[in-house]
Amino acid sequence: MTMPNGLDDQEKLLAEAVGAARKQAFQMNHFLDKERMLDALKCASTMLSELRTSMLSPKSYYELYMAVTNELCHLELYLSEKSHKETDLYELVQYSHTIAPRLYLLITVGIVYIKNDSTLKRSILKDLVEMCRGVQHPLRGLFLRNYLLQCTRNILPDVLVAENEHEGNVYDAIDFVLTNFAEMNKLWVRMQHQGHSSEKTRREKEREELKILVGTNLVRLSQLESATLETYKRLILPGILEQVVSCRDAIAQEYLMECIIQVFPDEFHLQTLDPFLKSCAQLETGVNVKNIIISLIERLAAYNQRSGKTSGNAIDAIIPAEVELFEVFSVQVANIVQTRTDMPLEDTISLQVALLSLAQKVYADRVDYVDKVLGTTAQILDRMNMNNISHLLSVNQELSRLLRICIDFYNNALTIIQLSNFCPLLEKFDYTSRKSLALYLVMNILENETQVTTAEQADSLLTIITPLIKDDETNTTNNSTDAEEFAEEQGVVARFIHLLKSEEPDMQYKMLQTARKHLGNGGGQRLKHVLPPLVFAAYQLAFKYKAIAEQDENWDKKCQKIVQYCHSTISALAKADLPDLALRLYLQGALVIGEIRYTNHETVAYEFMTQAFSLYEDEISDSKAQLAAITLIMSTFEQMSCFGEENAEPLRTNCALAASKLLKKPDQCRGVVACAALFWSGKQNGEEMRDEKRTLDCLKKGARIASQCLDTGVQVQLYVELLNHYLFYFERGNSLITVAMLNQLIAKVNEELPNLEPSEETKQIESHYKNTLAHLRTRMESNDATLEVSFAGITLN
């Protein structure tokens, strides 16, 4: 007979069955009140006959079952109170016509007998669990045995040795529950094979709803207080595993293995890992063994963290020394991977991730365990000839998780490079994934400020992050990256370079050489980001050698080496079409060399300045960039005091010549006026030159060039700037600059400024001029006797 599928049909059938049952229950209670036992039992049997239906779904059947068994409680209560010793009810109820009602009544009466006379416990329990075999319909049988389990939950013998052997002991309870479990599991599995194949999905859903009935048996076993670890190892676990493996049903196996993990104590699991994991290897192909093992690993790791003693930030493991937890899991997982050839590769890697997690949580100090997991993973990939694993594959995500867990757990890149199998495993990824992991590692280094202190460490880390500092040589067509993202990545690498720090200057130099070797082949786009930090680190190192000159007699030669290193590094930037950057670094180098003053420093500083000039003349063509560059060259030279006159004069002359050759007149004007500083505050024999004539010549030449500008707005702006320059040198005591010159400039500006058209630029010029006049007015009104010059005679309006 086919089960009705419609919800309405089910509700109708359920309502009818529950109505009939309640009607019989009413009659049964009526006869019990009248103490008409036989009539009451007949009504109870008729009521229980409703449970013989095959028309209800598991959900509906459960509701009917609950309604009927609730009524049976009244019968049990009555029998317990009346205790009919003159009538053998246990035999009487067996004359019921149909087996299902007969067994429900038999269980109810049997429980009453046990409660009244505990010496009957052993025999009745054995009798009941065997008699229940009479119902082989899966749904009816499951609920019948569940009723047996529920009724006996408080009367199972739970002692090792009973006062009266007929009362039974814990071993009888274990035998009772295991027998019931085995029969229930068979019934549950049989549900899968009933009906048409097209209803497979519905059957699986129904089985999912009923699984808790089977699992309750394991819960009951776990609640036996007299069941020791030895009992669990010898009787309980073997009995469960035998049934799980032999049932050959994926749904049952997966659920029951998960049940075992969840219901029994962690201490029991620790001592029975081998048999449990060996059974995992024997499960059906449809079982997700990965989830079972991961669940067990996570539970044991959590147990260790929960129960372990905390010392500082670490947790001392409480796993007994004789339990080689990692070794057992490692061997058994390898066995499972080898046995289950159907297991997807990503599941295999997930098991390695779980093993890694176990090693870190339970054996935090055992780096070799972590390395072993990485090595095993690499071997698995080698066997499958997996290389250049695409970042689009799901297995790639699991492998990435494996390596990221290592990085996150240790939060120390120096520990990562101790893992000999980290790099070989990293090489299995495609370029995109390797780059992503390299970036992840560098970000971790920066967040934890991990300082790299030896050249070997630097070499290992730079090898790992090669994808960040070098393009993919195997795929030259697909190295395009978003410019902003690329700049951000290279900025991260540049920040990493500043963490290459050693207290030993010689080791610091070795690290810089190692970094230069790795970073030098990244191409111009990368060099502009990663080489400048190296140059500045080298400059800092030179100052360090200068500071320890008294302790290190070879500091002079070492500084020369560092300067050569910087020169070749900056040359690489110049050759990579980065003249602006190279020029700035050459100038910075000249300043550093001038301050350190080692042997032959003047010649080398002059070489750095001439290299900057060469770049200016040969490589920089944009007019704005030229003005910025020549201004930078002049301001650098103006600060330097290490040059003798034979080197200083050509540099000054070249600066003035370069400024006068600028393409645009305004740029020429500004450049020439800037040259004035070289003849005033520029150094000659270590002192400021204060050459009044040549300073004034530069200013006059600037004024001449300004007068040649055709744009009135630009001309006025230049005159205002010139006025400020004249004032600057006038205040500092240049006697050749007169009040008449200042008045001439002021008059020129006053004449031209009102003729300018209103605009944003005009506003800026006016603001600049007003501020200049305000400064002059303050000086004129000041009574400060320390002023070197007199401002009398200056006409502001």
Coordinates of C-alpha atoms in Angstrom, one line a residue, residues 8-20 56 59-65:
D8 CA -3.8 17.3 3.7
D9 CA -4.1 13.5 3.3
Q10 CA -1.5 13.0 6.1
E11 CA -3.2 15.4 8.4
K12 CA -6.5 13.6 7.8
L13 CA -5.1 10.2 8.4
L14 CA -3.3 11.4 11.5
A15 CA -6.4 13.0 12.9
E16 CA -8.4 9.8 12.4
A17 CA -5.8 7.6 14.0
V18 CA -5.3 9.9 17.0
G19 CA -9.1 10.2 17.4
A20 CA -9.5 6.4 17.5
L56 CA 1.8 7.8 7.9
K59 CA 6.7 12.9 11.2
S60 CA 3.0 12.1 11.4
Y61 CA 3.7 8.6 12.9
Y62 CA 5.8 10.3 15.6
E63 CA 2.8 12.5 16.6
L64 CA 0.6 9.4 16.8
Y65 CA 3.3 7.5 18.7

